[in-house]
Tab-separated table of C-alpha atoms in Angstrom:
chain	number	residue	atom	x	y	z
X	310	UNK	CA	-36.443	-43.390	-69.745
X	311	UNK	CA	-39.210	-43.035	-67.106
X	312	UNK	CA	-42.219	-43.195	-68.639
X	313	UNK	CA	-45.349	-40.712	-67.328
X	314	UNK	CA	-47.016	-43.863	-65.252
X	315	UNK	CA	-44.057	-45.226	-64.104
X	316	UNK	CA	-42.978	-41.729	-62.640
X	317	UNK	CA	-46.647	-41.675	-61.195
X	318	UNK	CA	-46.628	-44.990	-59.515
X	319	UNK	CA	-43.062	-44.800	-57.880
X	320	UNK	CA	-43.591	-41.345	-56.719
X	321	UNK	CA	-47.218	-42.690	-55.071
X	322	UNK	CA	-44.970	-45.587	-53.072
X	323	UNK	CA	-43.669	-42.490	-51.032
X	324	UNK	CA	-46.751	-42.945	-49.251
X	325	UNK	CA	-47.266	-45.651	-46.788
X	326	UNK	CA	-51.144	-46.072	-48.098
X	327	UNK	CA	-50.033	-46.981	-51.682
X	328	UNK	CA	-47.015	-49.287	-50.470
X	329	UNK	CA	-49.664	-51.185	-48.234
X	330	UNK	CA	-51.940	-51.708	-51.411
X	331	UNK	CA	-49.093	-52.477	-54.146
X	332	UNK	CA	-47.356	-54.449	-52.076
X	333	UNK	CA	-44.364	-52.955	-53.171
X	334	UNK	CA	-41.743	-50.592	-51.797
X	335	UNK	CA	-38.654	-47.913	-53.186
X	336	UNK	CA	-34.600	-48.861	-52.496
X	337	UNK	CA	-32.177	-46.116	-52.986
X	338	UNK	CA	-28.914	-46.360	-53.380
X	339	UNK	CA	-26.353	-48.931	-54.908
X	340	UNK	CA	-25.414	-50.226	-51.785
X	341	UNK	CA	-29.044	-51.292	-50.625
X	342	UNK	CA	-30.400	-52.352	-54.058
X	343	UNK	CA	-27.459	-54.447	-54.594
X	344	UNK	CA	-27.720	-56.088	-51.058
X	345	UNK	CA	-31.902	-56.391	-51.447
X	346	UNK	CA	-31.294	-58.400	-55.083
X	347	UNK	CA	-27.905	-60.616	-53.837
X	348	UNK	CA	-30.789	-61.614	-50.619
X	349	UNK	CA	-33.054	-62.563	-53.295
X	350	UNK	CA	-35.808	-59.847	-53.357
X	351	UNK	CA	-37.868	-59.471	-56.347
X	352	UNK	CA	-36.993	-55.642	-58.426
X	353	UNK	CA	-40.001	-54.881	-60.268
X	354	UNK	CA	-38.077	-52.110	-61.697
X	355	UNK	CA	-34.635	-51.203	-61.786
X	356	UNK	CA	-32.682	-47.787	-62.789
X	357	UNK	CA	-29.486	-46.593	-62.670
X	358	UNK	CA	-27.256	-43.243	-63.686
X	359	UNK	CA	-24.522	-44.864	-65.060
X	360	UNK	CA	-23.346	-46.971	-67.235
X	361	UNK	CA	-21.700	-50.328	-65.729
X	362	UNK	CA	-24.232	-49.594	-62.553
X	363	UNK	CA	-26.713	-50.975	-65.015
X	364	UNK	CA	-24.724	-53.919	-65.696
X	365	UNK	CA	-23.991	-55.105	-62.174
X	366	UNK	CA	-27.199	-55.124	-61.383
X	367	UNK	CA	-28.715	-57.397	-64.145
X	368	UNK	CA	-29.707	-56.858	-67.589
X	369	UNK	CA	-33.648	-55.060	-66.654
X	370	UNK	CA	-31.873	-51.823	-65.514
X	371	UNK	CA	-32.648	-48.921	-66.973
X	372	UNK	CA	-30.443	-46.498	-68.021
X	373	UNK	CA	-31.849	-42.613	-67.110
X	374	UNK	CA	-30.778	-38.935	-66.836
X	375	UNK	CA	-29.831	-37.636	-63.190
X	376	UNK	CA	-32.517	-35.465	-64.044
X	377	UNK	CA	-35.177	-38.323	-64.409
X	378	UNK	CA	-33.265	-39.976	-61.269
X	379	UNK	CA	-34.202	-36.771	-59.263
X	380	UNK	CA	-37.441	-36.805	-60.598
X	381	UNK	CA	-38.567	-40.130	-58.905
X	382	UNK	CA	-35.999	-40.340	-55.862
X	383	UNK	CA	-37.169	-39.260	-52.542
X	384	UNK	CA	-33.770	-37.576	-51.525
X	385	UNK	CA	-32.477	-34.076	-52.031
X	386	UNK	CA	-29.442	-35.573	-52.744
X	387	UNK	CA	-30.440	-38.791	-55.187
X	388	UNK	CA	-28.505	-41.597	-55.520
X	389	UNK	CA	-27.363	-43.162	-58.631
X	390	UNK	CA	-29.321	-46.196	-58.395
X	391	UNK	CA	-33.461	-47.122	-57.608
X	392	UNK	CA	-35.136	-50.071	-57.671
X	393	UNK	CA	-38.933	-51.045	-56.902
X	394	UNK	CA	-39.144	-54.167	-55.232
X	395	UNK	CA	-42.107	-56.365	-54.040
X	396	UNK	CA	-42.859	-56.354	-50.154
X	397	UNK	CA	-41.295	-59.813	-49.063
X	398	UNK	CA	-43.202	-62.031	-46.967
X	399	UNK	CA	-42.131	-62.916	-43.446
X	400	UNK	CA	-41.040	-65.919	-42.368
X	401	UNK	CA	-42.143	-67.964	-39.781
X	402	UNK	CA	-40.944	-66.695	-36.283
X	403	UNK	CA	-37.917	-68.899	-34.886
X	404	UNK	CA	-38.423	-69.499	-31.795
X	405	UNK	CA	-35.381	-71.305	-30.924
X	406	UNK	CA	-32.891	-67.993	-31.153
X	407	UNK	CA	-33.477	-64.032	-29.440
X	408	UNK	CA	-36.155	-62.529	-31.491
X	409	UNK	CA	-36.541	-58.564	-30.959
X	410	UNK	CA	-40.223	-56.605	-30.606
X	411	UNK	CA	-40.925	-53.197	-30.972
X	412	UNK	CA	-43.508	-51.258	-29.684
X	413	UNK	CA	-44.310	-48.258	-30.710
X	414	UNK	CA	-41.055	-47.053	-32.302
X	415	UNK	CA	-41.924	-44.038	-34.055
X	416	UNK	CA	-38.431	-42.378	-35.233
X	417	UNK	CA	-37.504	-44.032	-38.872
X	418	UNK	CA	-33.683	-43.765	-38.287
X	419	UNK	CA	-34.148	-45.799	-34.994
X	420	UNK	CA	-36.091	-48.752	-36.236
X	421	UNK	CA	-33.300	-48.478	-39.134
X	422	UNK	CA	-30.537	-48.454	-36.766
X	423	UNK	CA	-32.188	-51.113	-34.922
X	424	UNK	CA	-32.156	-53.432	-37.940
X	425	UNK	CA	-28.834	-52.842	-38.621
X	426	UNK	CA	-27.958	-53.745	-35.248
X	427	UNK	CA	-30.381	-57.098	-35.236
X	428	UNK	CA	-28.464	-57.899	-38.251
X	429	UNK	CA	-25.012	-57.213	-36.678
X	430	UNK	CA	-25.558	-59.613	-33.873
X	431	UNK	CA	-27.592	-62.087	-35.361
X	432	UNK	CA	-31.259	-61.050	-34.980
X	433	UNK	CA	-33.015	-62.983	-37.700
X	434	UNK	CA	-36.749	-61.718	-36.589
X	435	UNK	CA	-38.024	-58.430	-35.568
X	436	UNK	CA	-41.833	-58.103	-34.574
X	437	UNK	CA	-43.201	-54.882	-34.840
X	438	UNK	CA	-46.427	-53.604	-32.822
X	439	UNK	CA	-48.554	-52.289	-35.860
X	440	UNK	CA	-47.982	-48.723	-35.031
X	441	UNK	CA	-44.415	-48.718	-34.918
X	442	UNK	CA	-43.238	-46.884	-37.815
X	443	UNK	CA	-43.194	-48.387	-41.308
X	444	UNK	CA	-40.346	-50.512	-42.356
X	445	UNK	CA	-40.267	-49.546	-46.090
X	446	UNK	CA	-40.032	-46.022	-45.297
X	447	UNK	CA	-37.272	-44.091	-47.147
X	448	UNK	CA	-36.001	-43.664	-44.059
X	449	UNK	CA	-35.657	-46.532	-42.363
X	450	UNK	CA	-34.173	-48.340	-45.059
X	451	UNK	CA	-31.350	-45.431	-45.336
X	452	UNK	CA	-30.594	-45.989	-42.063
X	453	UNK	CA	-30.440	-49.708	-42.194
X	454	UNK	CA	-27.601	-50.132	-44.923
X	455	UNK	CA	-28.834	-52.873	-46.415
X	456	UNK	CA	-28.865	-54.764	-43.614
X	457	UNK	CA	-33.003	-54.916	-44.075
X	458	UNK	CA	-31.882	-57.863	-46.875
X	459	UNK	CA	-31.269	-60.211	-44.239
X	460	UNK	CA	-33.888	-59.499	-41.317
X	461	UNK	CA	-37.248	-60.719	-41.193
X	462	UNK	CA	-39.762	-58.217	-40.321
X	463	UNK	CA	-43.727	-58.685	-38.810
X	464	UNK	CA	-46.434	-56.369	-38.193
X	465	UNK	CA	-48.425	-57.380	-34.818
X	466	UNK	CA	-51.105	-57.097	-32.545
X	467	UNK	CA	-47.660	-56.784	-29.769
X	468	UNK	CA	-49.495	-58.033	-26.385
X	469	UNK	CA	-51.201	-61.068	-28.184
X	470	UNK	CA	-48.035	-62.046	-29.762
X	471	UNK	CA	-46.032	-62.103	-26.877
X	472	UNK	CA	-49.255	-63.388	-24.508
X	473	UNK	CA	-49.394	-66.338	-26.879
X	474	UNK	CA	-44.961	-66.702	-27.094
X	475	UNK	CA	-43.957	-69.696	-25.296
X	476	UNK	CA	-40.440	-68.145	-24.429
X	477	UNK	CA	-39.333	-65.873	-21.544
X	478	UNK	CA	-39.831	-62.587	-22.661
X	479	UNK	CA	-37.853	-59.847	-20.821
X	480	UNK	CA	-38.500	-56.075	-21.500
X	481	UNK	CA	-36.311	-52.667	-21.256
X	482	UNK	CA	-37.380	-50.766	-18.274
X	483	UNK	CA	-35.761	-47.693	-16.420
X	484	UNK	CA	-36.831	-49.244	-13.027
X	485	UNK	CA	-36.244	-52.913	-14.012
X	486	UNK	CA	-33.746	-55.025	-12.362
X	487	UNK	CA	-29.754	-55.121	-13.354
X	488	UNK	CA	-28.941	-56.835	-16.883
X	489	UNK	CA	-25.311	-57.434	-15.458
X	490	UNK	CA	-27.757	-59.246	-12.807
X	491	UNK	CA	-30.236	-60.969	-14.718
X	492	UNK	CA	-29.092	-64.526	-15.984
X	493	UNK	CA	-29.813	-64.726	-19.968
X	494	UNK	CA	-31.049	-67.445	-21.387
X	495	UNK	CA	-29.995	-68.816	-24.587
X	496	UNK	CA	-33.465	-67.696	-26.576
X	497	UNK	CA	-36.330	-64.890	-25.765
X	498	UNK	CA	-37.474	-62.136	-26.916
X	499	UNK	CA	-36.512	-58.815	-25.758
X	500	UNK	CA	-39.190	-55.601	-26.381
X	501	UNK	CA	-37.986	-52.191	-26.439
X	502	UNK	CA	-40.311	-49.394	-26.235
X	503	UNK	CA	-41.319	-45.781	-27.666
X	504	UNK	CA	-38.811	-42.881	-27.552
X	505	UNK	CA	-40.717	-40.725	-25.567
X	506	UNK	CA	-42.792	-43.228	-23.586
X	507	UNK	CA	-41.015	-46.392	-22.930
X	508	UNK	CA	-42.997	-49.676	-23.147
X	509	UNK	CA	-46.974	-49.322	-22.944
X	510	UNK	CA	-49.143	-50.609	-19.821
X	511	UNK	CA	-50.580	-52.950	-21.968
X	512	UNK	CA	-47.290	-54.641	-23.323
X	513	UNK	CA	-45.482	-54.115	-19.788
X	514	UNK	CA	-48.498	-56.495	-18.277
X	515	UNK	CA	-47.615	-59.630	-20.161
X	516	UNK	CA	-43.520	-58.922	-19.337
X	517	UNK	CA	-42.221	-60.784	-16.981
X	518	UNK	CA	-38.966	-60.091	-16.528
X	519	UNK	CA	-37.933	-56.097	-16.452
X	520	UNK	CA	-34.544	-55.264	-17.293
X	521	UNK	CA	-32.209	-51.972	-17.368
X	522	UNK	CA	-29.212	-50.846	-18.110
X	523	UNK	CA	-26.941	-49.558	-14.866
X	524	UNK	CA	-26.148	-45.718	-14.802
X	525	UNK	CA	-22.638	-45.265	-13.744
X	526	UNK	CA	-21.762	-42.098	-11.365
X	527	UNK	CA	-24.531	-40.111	-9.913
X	528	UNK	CA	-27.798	-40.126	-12.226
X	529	UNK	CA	-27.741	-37.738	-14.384
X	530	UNK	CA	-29.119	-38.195	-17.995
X	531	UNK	CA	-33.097	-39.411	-17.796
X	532	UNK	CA	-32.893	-42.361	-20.503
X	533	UNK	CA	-30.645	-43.435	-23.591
X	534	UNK	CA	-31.753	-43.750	-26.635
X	535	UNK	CA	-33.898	-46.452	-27.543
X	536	UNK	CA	-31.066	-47.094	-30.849
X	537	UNK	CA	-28.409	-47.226	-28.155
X	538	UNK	CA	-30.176	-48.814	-25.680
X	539	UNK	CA	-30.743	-51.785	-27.704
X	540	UNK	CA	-27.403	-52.170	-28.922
X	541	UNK	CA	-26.142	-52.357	-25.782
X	542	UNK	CA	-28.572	-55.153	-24.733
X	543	UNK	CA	-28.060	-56.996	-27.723
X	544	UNK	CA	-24.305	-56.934	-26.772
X	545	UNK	CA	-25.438	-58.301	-23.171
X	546	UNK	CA	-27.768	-61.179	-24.870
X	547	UNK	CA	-25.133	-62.257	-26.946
X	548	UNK	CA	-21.977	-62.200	-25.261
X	549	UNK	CA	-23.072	-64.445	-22.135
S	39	UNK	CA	-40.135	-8.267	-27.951
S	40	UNK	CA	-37.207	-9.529	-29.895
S	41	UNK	CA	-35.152	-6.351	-31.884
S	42	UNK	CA	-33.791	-6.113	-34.807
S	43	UNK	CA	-30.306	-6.245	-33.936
S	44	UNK	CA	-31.033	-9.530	-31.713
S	45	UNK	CA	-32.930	-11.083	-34.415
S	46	UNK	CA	-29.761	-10.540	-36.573
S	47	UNK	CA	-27.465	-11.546	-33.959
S	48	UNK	CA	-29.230	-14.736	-32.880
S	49	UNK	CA	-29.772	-15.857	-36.918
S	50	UNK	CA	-25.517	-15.711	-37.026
S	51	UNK	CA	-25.089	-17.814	-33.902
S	52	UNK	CA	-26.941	-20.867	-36.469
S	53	UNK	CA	-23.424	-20.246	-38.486
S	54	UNK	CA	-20.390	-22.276	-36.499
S	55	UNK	CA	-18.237	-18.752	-38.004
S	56	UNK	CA	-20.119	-16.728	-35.687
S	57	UNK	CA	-20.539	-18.698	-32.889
S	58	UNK	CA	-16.575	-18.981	-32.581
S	59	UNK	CA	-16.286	-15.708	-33.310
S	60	UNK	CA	-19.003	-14.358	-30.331
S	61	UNK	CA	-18.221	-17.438	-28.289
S	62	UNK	CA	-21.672	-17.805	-27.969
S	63	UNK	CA	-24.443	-20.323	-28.937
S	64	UNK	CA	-28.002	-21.017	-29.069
S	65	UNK	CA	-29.955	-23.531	-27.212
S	66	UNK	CA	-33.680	-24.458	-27.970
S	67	UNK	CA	-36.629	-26.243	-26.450
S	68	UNK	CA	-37.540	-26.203	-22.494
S	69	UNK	CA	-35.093	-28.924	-21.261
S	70	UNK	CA	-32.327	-28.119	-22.652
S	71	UNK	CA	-32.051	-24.617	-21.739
S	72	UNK	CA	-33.319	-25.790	-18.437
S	73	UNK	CA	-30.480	-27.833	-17.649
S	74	UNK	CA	-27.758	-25.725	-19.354
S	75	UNK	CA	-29.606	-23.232	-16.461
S	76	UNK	CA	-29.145	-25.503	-13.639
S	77	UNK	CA	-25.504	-26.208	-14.050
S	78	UNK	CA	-24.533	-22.791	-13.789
S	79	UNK	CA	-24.086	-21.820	-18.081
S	80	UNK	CA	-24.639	-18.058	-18.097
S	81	UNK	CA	-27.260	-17.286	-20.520
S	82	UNK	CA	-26.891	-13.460	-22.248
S	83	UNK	CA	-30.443	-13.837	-23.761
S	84	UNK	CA	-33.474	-15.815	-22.673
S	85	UNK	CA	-36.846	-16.340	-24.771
S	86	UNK	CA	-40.098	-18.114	-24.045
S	87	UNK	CA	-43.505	-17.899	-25.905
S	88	UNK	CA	-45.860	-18.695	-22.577
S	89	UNK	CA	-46.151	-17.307	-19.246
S	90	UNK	CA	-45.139	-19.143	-16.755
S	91	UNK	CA	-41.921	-20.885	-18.664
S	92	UNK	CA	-40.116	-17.374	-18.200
S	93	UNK	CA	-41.141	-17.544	-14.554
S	94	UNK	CA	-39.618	-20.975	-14.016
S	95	UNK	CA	-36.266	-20.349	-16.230
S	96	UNK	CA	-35.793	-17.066	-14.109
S	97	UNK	CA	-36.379	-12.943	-14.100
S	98	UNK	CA	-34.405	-11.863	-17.054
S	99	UNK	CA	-36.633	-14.256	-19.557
S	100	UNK	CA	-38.323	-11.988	-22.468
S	101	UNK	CA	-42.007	-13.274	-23.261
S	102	UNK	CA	-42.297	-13.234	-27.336
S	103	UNK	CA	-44.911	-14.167	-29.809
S	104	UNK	CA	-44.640	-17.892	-31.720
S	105	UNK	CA	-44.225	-15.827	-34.591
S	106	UNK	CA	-41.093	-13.792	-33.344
S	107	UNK	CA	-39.940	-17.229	-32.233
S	108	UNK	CA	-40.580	-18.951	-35.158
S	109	UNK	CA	-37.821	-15.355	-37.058
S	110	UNK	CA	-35.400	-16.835	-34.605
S	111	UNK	CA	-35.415	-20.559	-34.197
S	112	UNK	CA	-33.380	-22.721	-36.490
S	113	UNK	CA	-36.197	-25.708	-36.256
S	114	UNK	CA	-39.296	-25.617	-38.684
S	115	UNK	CA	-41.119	-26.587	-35.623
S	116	UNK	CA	-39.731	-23.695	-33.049
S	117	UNK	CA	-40.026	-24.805	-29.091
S	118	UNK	CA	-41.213	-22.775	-26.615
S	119	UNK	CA	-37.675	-21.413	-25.283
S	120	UNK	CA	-34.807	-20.233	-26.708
S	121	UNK	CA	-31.616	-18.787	-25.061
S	122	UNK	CA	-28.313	-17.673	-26.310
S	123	UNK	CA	-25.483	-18.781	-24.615
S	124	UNK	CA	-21.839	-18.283	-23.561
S	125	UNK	CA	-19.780	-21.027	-25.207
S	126	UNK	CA	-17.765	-22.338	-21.461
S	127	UNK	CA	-14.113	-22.589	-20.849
S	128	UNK	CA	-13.672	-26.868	-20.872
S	129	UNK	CA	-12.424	-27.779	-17.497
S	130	UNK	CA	-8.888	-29.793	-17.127
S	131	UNK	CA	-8.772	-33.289	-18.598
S	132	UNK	CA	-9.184	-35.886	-15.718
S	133	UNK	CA	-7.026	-38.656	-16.690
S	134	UNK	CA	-7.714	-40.745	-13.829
S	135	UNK	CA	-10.914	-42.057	-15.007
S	136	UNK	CA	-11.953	-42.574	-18.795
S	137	UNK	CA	-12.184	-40.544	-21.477
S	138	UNK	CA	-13.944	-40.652	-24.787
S	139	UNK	CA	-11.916	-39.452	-28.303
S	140	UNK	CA	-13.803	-38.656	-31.420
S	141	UNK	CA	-11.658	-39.168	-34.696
S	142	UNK	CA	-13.181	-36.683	-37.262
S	143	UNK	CA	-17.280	-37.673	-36.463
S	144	UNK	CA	-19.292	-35.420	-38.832
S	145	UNK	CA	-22.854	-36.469	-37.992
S	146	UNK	CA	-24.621	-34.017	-36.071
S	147	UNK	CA	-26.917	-36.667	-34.380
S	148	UNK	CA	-24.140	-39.329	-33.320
S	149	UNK	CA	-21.997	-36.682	-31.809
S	150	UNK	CA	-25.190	-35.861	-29.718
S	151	UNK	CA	-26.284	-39.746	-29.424
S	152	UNK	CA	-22.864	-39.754	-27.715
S	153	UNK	CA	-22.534	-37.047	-25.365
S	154	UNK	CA	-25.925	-38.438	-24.165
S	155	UNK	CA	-24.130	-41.599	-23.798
S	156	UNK	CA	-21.191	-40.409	-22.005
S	157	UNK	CA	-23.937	-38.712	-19.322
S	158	UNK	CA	-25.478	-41.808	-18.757
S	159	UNK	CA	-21.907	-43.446	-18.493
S	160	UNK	CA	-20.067	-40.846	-16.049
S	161	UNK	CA	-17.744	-40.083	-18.864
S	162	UNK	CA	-16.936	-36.573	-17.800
S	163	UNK	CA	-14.532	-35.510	-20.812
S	164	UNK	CA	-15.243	-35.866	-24.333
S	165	UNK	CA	-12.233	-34.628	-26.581
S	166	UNK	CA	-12.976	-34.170	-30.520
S	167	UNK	CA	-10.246	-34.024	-33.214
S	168	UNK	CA	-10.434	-30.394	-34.858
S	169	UNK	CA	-12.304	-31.651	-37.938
S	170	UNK	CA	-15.203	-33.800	-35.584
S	171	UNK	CA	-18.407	-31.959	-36.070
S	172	UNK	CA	-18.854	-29.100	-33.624
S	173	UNK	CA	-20.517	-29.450	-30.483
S	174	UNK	CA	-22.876	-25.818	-30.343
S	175	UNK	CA	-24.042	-27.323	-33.982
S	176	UNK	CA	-28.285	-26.635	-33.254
S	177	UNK	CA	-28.795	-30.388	-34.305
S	178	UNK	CA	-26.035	-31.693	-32.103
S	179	UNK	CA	-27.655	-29.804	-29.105
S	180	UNK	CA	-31.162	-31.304	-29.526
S	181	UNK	CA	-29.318	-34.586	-30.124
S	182	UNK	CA	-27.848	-34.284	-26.386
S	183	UNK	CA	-31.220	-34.074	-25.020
S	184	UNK	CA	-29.580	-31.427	-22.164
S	185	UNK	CA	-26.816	-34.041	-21.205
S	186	UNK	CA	-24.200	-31.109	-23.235
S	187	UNK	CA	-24.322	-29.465	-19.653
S	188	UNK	CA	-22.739	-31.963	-18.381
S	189	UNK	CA	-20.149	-33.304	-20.394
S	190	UNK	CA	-16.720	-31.039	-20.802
S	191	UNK	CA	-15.977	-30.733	-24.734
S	192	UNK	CA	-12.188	-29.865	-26.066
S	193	UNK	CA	-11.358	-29.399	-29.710
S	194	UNK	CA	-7.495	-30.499	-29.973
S	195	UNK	CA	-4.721	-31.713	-32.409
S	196	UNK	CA	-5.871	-35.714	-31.771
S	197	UNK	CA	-2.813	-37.329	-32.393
S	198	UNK	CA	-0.477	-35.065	-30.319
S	199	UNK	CA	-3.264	-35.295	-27.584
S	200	UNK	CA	-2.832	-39.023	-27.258
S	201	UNK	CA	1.126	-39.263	-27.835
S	202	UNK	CA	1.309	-37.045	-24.697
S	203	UNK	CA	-1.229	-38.699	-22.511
S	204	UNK	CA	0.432	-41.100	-20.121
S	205	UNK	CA	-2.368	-43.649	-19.733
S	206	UNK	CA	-3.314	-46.682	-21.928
S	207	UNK	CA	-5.347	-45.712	-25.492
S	208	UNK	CA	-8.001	-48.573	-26.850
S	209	UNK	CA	-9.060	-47.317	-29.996
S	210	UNK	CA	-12.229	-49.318	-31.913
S	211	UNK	CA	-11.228	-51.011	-35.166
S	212	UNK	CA	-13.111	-53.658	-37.229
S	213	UNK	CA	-10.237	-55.942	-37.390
S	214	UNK	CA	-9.169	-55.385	-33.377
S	215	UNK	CA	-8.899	-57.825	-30.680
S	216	UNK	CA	-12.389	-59.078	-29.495
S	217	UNK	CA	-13.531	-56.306	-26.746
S	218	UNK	CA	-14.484	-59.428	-24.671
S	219	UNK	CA	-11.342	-60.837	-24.514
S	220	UNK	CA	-9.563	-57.407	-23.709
S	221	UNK	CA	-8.821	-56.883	-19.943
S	222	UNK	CA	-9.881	-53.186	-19.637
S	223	UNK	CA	-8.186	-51.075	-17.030
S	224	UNK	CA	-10.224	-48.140	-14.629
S	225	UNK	CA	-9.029	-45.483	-16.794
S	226	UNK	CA	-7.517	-44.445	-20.413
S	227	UNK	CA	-9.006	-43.561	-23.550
S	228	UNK	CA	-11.026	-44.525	-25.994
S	229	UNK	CA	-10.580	-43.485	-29.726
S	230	UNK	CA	-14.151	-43.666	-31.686
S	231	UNK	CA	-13.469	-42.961	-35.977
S	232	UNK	CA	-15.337	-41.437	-38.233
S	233	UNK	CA	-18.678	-42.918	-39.928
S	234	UNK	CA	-17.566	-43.702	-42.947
S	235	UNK	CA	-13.831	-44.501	-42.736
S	236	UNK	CA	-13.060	-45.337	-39.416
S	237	UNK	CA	-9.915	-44.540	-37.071
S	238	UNK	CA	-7.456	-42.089	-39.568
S	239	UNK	CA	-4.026	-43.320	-40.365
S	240	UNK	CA	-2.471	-40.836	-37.901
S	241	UNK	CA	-4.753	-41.145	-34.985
S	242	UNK	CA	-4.567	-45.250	-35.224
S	243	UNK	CA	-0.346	-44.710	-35.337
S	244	UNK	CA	-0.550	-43.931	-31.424
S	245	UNK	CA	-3.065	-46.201	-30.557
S	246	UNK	CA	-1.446	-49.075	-28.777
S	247	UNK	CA	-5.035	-51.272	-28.236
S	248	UNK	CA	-7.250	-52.179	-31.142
S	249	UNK	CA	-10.378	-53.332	-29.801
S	250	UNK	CA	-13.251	-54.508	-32.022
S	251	UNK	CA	-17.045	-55.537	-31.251
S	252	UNK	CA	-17.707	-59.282	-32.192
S	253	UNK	CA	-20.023	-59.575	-34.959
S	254	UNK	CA	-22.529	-62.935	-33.762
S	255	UNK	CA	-23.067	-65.663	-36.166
S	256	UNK	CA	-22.203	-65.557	-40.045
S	257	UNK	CA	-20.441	-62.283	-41.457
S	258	UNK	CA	-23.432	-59.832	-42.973
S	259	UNK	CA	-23.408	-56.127	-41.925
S	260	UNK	CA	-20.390	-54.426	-42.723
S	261	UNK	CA	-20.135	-52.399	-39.554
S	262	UNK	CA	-22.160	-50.761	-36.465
S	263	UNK	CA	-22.734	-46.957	-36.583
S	264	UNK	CA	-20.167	-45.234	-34.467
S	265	UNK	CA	-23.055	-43.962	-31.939
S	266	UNK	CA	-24.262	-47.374	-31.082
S	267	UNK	CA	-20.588	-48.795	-30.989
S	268	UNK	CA	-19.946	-46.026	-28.586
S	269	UNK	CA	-22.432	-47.416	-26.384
S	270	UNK	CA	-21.587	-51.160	-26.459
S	271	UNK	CA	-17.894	-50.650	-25.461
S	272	UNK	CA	-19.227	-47.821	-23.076
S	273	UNK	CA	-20.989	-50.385	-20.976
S	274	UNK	CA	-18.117	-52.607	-21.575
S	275	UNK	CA	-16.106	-50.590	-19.816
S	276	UNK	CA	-18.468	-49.747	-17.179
S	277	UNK	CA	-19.725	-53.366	-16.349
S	278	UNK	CA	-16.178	-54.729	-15.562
């Protein structure tokens, strides 16, 4: 069962402020739990609904109610599995391979799509400017299907980072030249920017090389989605 | 001032029952009625909770309170403008150029991630299998961000739709032919599947081309999301 503390502490890991000073973060679902423990993460704690859930995920599971599950989960709907696990740290960037930066990404299922998609094609290090939105975020790690096992994720002052990269760095602008012009090197890093906003003036000034994606026909729609938009240049990076 | 029949009205357009029933719809926020405006979609009621927006959206706007707003909007956080709207007659099928298929989709978002994504890609006709998620849904609207108005929607039977068309189907499968290697022709369709399971059994029948995305390095995600597939083989077709 889930004792009164316990219940206390994983319900205060909702909140950004609390993951930031445990260190530690909530997994819902099988699916994602399984994936986070088969990658190696440390569970603090583990519970599941059923039994034979418990035993495929190791012998620390806890057996609980669906009531006790839907006491602790974050969902409406909860899951049959949740698992505490400590905040990784991030590896070193590699700066031999496409690394992707954020700035400013506020909507949670983006950055989760976005990590999905880094992990689809390869994308073993994201950089995040520090107020792009939380990675441990119920969320974002919905929407990344477990994919968030196997991508490496950083926090970052964004325009010193890339200021000190030694690597072209190319950015997604509406106004920037062709991708199906622009030659692609083997290794970069490519910065996408806020929904609403694009990249920032003070990320744009250390770009050099501003990039878009053609809009067939007569222009009509005013931007793609920042998800979409990086899947598609992703797709571009990868397939040259 | 918004009466009490309207109120009652507008509340059973949020119901897909009513809407096909009235043929009628409602759109919210600025742009998107704004746009549905400007390419000619007759509007039977108009709302808008400043002066100055009813001037700009046209004589027959009503000025209302937040509050009223707030009895009729299906968001939590109600926009400015609201109209109702006359569901329109889909145009003929153009089968000269390409056309996007929808195999059951059921998300509200990716069905409005993609009609945003046919906009930006000239994709003029969008047809949906009867069971894909319905395209006057309020969260599939604000989804389109105002590209709905111009995109042509048709509900059909899917697989009698594609054993009558007379041009070459691609449909997007995990274990199809590498999209890079595929010569793609200047028109013919392309069949998207549903989130969870993919192309059905029927529709995949009478598809001739199975196309896939390459995954890049060592096997890890299991799949993309259909919205941000949609857009990688969009631009494929578009950049050849």
């Amino acid at each position: 069962m889930v004792v009164k503390s316990q219940l206390k502490y994983i319900k205060s890991l909702q909140q950004k402020k609390y993951r930031m000073q445990y260190k530690r973060f909530v997994a819902e679902g099988f699916k994602t739990v399984e994936e986070l423990l088969r990658a190696g993460w440390k569970a603090e704690l583990l519970f599941a609904t059923e039994t034979g859930l418990d035993k495929e995920l190791g012998s620390n599971t806890q057996l609980i109610s669906p009531k006790q599950m839907s006491q602790i989960s974050s969902f409406k709907t909860p899951s049959k599995v949740l698992g505490v696990f400590e905040v990784p740290e991030a590896g070193e960037v590699d700066f031999t391979d496409w690394i992707v930066a954020l700035d400013k990404v506020r909507d949670p299922g983006n950055l989760g799509t976005i990590i999905r998609l880094c992990d689809w094609f390869g994308i073993t290090h994201l950089v995040c400017s520090t107020d792009t939105v939380e990675a441990f975020n119920p969320k974002v790690l919905q929407a990344t299907m477990g994919s968030i096992a196997r991508v490496d994720i950083t926090y970052t002052d964004l325009p010193s980072f890339l200021k000190d990269a030694d690597v072209p760095v190319f950015g997604a602008f509406m106004d920037g030249k062709s991708v199906y012009d622009t030659e692609l090197p083997s290794f970069g890093i490519l910065v996408m920017g806020n929904e609403a906003n694009g990249i920032s003036k003070e990320v744009s000034d250390v770009i050099r090389n501003k990039i878009s994606i053609p809009q067939y026909g007569k222009p009509s729609a005013e931007s793609l989605n920042v998800a979409t938009a990086t899947a598609i240049l992703l797709n571009e990076l990868r397939r040259s």
